[in-house]
Tab-separated table of C-alpha atoms in Angstrom:
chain	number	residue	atom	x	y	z
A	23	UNK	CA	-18.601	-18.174	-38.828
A	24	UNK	CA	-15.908	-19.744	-36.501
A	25	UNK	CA	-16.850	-17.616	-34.017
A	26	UNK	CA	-20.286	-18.170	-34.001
A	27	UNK	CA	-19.346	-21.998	-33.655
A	28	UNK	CA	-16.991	-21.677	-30.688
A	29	UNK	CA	-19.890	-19.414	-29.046
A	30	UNK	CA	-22.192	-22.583	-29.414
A	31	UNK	CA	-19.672	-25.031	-28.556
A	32	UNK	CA	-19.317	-22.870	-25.062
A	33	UNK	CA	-22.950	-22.878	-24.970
A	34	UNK	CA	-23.444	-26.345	-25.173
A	35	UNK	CA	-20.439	-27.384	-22.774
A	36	UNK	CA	-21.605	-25.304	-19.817
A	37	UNK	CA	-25.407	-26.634	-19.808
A	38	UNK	CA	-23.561	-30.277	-19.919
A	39	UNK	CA	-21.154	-29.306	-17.192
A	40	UNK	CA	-23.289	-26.809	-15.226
A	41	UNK	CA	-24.021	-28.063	-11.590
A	42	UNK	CA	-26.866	-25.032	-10.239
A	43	UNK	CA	-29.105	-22.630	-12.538
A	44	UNK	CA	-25.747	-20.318	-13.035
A	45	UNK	CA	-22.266	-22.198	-12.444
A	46	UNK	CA	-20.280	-19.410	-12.524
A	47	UNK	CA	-17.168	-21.923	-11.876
A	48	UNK	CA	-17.858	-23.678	-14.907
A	49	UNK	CA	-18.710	-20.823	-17.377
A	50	UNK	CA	-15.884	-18.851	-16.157
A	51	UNK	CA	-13.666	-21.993	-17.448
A	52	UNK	CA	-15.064	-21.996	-20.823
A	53	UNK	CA	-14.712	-18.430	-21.440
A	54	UNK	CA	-11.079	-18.671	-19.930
A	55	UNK	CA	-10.206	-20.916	-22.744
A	56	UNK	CA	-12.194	-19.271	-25.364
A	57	UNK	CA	-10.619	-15.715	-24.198
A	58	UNK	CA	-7.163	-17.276	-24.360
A	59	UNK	CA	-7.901	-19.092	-27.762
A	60	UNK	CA	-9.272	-15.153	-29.513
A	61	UNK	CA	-5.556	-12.986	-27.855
A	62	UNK	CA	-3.336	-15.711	-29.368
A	63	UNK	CA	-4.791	-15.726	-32.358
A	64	UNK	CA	-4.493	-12.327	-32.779
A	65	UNK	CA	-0.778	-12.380	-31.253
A	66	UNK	CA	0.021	-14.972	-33.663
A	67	UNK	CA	-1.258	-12.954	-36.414
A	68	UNK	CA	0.054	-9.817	-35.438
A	69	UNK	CA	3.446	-11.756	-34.604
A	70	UNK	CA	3.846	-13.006	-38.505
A	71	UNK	CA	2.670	-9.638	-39.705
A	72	UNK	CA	5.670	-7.443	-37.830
A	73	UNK	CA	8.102	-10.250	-39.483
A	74	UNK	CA	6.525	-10.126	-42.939
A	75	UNK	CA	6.698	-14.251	-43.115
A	76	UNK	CA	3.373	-16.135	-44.035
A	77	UNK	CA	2.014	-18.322	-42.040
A	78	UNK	CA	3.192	-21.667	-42.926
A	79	UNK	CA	2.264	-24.527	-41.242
A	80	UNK	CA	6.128	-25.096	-39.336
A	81	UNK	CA	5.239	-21.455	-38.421
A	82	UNK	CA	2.061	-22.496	-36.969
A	83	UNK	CA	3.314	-25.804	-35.401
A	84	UNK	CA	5.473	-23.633	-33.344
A	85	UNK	CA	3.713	-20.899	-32.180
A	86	UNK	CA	0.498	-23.266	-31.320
A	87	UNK	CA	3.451	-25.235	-28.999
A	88	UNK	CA	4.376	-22.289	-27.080
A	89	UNK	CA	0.482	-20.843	-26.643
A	90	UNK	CA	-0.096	-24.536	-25.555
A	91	UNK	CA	2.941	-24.356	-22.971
A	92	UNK	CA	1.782	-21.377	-22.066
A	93	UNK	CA	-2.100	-22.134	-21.490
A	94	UNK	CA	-1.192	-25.263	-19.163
A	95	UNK	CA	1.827	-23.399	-17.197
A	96	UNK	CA	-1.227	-20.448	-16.633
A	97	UNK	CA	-4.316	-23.050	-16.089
A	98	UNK	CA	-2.582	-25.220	-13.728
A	99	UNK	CA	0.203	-23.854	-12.189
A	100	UNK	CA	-1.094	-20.211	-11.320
A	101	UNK	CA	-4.388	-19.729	-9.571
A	102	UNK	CA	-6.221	-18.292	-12.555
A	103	UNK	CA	-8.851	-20.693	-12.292
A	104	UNK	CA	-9.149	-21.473	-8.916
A	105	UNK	CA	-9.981	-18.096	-8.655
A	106	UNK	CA	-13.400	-18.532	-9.667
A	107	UNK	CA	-13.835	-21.241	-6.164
A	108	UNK	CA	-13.039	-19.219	-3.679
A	109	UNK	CA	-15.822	-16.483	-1.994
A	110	UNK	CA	-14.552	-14.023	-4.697
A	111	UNK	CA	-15.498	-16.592	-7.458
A	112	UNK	CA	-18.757	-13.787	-8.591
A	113	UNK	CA	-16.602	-11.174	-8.864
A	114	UNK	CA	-13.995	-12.359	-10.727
A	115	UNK	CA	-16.123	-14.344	-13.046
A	116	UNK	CA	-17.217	-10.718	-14.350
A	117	UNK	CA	-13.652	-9.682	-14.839
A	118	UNK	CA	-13.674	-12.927	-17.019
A	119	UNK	CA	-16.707	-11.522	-18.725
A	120	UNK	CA	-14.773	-8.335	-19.761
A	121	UNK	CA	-11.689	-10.379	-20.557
A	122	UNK	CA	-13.894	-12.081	-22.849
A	123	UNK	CA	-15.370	-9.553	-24.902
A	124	UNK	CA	-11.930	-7.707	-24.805
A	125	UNK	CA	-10.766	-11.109	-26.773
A	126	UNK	CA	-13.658	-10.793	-28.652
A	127	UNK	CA	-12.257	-7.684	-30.226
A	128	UNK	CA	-9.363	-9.096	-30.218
A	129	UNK	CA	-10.687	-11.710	-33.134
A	130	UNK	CA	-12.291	-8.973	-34.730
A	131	UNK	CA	-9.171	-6.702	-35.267
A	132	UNK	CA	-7.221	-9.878	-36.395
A	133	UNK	CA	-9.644	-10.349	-38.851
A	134	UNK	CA	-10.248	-7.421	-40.185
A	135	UNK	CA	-8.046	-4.393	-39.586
A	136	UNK	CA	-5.131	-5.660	-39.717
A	137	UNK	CA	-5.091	-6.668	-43.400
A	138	UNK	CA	-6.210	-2.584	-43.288
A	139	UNK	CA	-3.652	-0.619	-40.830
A	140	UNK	CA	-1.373	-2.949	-38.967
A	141	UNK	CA	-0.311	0.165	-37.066
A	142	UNK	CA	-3.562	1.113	-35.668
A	143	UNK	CA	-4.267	-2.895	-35.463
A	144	UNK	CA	-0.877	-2.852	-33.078
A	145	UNK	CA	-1.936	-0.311	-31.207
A	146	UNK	CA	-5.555	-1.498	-30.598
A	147	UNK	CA	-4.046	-5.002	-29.542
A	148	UNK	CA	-1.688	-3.368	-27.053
A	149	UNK	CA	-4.723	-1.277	-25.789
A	150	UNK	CA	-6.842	-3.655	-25.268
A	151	UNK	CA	-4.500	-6.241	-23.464
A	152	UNK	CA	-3.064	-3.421	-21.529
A	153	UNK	CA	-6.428	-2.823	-20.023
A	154	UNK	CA	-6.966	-6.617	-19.412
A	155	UNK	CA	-4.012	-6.859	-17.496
A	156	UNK	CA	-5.122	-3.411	-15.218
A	157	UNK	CA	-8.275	-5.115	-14.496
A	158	UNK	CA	-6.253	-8.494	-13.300
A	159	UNK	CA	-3.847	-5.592	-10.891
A	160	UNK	CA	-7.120	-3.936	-9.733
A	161	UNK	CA	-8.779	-6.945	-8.882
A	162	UNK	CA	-6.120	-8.378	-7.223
A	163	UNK	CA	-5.317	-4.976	-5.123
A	164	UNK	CA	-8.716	-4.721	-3.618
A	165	UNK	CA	-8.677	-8.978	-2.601
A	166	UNK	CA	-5.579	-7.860	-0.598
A	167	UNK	CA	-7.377	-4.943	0.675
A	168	UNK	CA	-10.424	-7.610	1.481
A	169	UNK	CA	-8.213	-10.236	2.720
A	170	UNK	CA	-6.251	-7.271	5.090
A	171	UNK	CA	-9.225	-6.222	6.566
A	172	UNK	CA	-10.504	-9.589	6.914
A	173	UNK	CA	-7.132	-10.479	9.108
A	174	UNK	CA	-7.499	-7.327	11.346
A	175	UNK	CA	-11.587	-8.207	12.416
A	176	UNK	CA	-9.629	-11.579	13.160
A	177	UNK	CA	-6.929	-10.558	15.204
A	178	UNK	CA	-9.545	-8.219	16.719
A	179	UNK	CA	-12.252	-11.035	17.656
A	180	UNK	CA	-9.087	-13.165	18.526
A	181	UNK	CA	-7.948	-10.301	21.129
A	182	UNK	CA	-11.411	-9.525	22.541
A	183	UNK	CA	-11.760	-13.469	22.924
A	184	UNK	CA	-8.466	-14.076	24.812
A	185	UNK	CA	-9.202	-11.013	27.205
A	186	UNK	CA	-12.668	-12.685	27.616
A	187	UNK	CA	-10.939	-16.002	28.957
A	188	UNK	CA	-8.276	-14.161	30.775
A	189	UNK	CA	-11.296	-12.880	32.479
A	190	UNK	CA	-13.076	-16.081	33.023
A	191	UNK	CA	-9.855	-17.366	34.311
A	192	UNK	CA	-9.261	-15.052	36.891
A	193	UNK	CA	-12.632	-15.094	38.161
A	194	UNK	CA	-12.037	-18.760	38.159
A	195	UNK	CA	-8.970	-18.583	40.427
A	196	UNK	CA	-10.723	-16.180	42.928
A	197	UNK	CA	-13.960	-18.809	43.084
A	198	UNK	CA	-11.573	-21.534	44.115
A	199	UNK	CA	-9.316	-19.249	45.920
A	200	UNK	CA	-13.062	-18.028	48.047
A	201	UNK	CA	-13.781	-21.886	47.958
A	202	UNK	CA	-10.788	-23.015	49.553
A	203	UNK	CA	-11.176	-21.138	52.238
A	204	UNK	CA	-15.007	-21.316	52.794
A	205	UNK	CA	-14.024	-25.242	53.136
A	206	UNK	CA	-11.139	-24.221	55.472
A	207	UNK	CA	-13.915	-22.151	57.639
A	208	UNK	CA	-16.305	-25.242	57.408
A	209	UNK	CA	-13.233	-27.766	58.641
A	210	UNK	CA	-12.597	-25.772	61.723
A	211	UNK	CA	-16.823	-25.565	62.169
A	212	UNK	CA	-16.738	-29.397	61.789
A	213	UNK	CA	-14.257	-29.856	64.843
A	214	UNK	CA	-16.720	-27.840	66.893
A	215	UNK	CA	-19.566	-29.592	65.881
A	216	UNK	CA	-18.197	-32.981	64.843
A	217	UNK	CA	-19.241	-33.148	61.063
A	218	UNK	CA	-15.598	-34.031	60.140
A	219	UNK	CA	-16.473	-36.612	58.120
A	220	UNK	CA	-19.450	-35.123	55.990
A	221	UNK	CA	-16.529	-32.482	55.477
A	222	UNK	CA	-13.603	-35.033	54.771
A	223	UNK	CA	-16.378	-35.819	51.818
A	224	UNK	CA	-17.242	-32.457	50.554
A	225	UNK	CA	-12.886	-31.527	50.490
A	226	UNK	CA	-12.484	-34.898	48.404
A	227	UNK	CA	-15.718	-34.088	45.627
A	228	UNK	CA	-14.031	-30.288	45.569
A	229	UNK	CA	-10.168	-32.137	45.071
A	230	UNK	CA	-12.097	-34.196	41.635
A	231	UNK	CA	-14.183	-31.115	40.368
A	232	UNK	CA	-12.117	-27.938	40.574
């Protein structure tokens, strides 16, 4: 029943929040927070179990303060959620999806098997969060590998750019260079047939423009 009411809660929450038809930014939150609510539950529960205390309520109070500590330390001070802004946001919002429904069984197993076999219930639980945190190593391998291969087309583009200007430049030099001395040609012409001063005006427009 619980988790039928969370489910709704999340429901309700992202058409509230939702900016476009699918906000993956904003349903990727909620099911952050949902995913991290199911694994500690079924840490916690798993964590009394191996100790053989109940689960009194000083018991609770201080293993809801360290999931707490933990949630805000990993919401705000890592980029797990900024994650879903940046032009990978898609992708990783279906790793969220999987991290979800991996939490999902989480909740189940808490619930059910381990009043059964808390053996297999351990084992499950390590399973299933061992495979989580795979999924967080492969995604994060192949961004590298996108963000290396993104930096080499740079550097390329950046090389073929500066050779371009390197080019321009040097063409540039050997138009004033050809310039200089097409004016130098025209001076001596101008002493011949005494244009000096139409000259004197075409050397001073060249001395402002290049």
């Amino acid at each position: 029943m619980a988790f039928y009411t969370e489910l709704v809660e999340v429901t309700l929450f992202y058409f509230v929040y939702k900016r476009r038809i699918i906000d993956y930014g904003i349903l990727g939150r909620l099911l952050l927070i949902q995913s991290y609510s199911y694994i500690t539950y079924g840490v916690e529960n798993l964590f009394f179990q191996l100790i053989g205390k109940q689960d009194t309520s000083i018991n609770s109070m201080i293993c809801g303060f360290i999931f707490v500590l933990i949630e805000y330390i990993l919401f705000t001070k890592t980029t797990v959620v900024e994650n879903l802004d940046n032009e990978y946001g898609k992708v990783y919002f279906f790793l969220i999806l999987y991290l979800y429904f991996g939490s999902i069984a989480v909740y189940y197993l808490a619930n059910y098997v381990i009043k059964i076999d808390i053996l297999a219930y351990t084992i499950a639980i390590i399973i299933i969060i061992g495979q989580l945190i795979f999924s967080l190593y492969i995604y994060n391998s192949s961004k590298k590998i996108r963000q290396d291969k993104l930096s080499l087309q740079q550097i390329k583009d950046l090389k073929i750019y500066t050779q371009q200007l390197e080019s321009s430049q040097r063409s540039l030099r050997k138009f004033k260079h050809d310039y200089q001395n097409m004016l130098l040609s025209l001076k001596l012409s101008a002493k011949k047939s005494h244009d000096k001063e139409l000259i004197d005006k075409l050397a001073e427009y060249s001395s402002k423009t290049l």
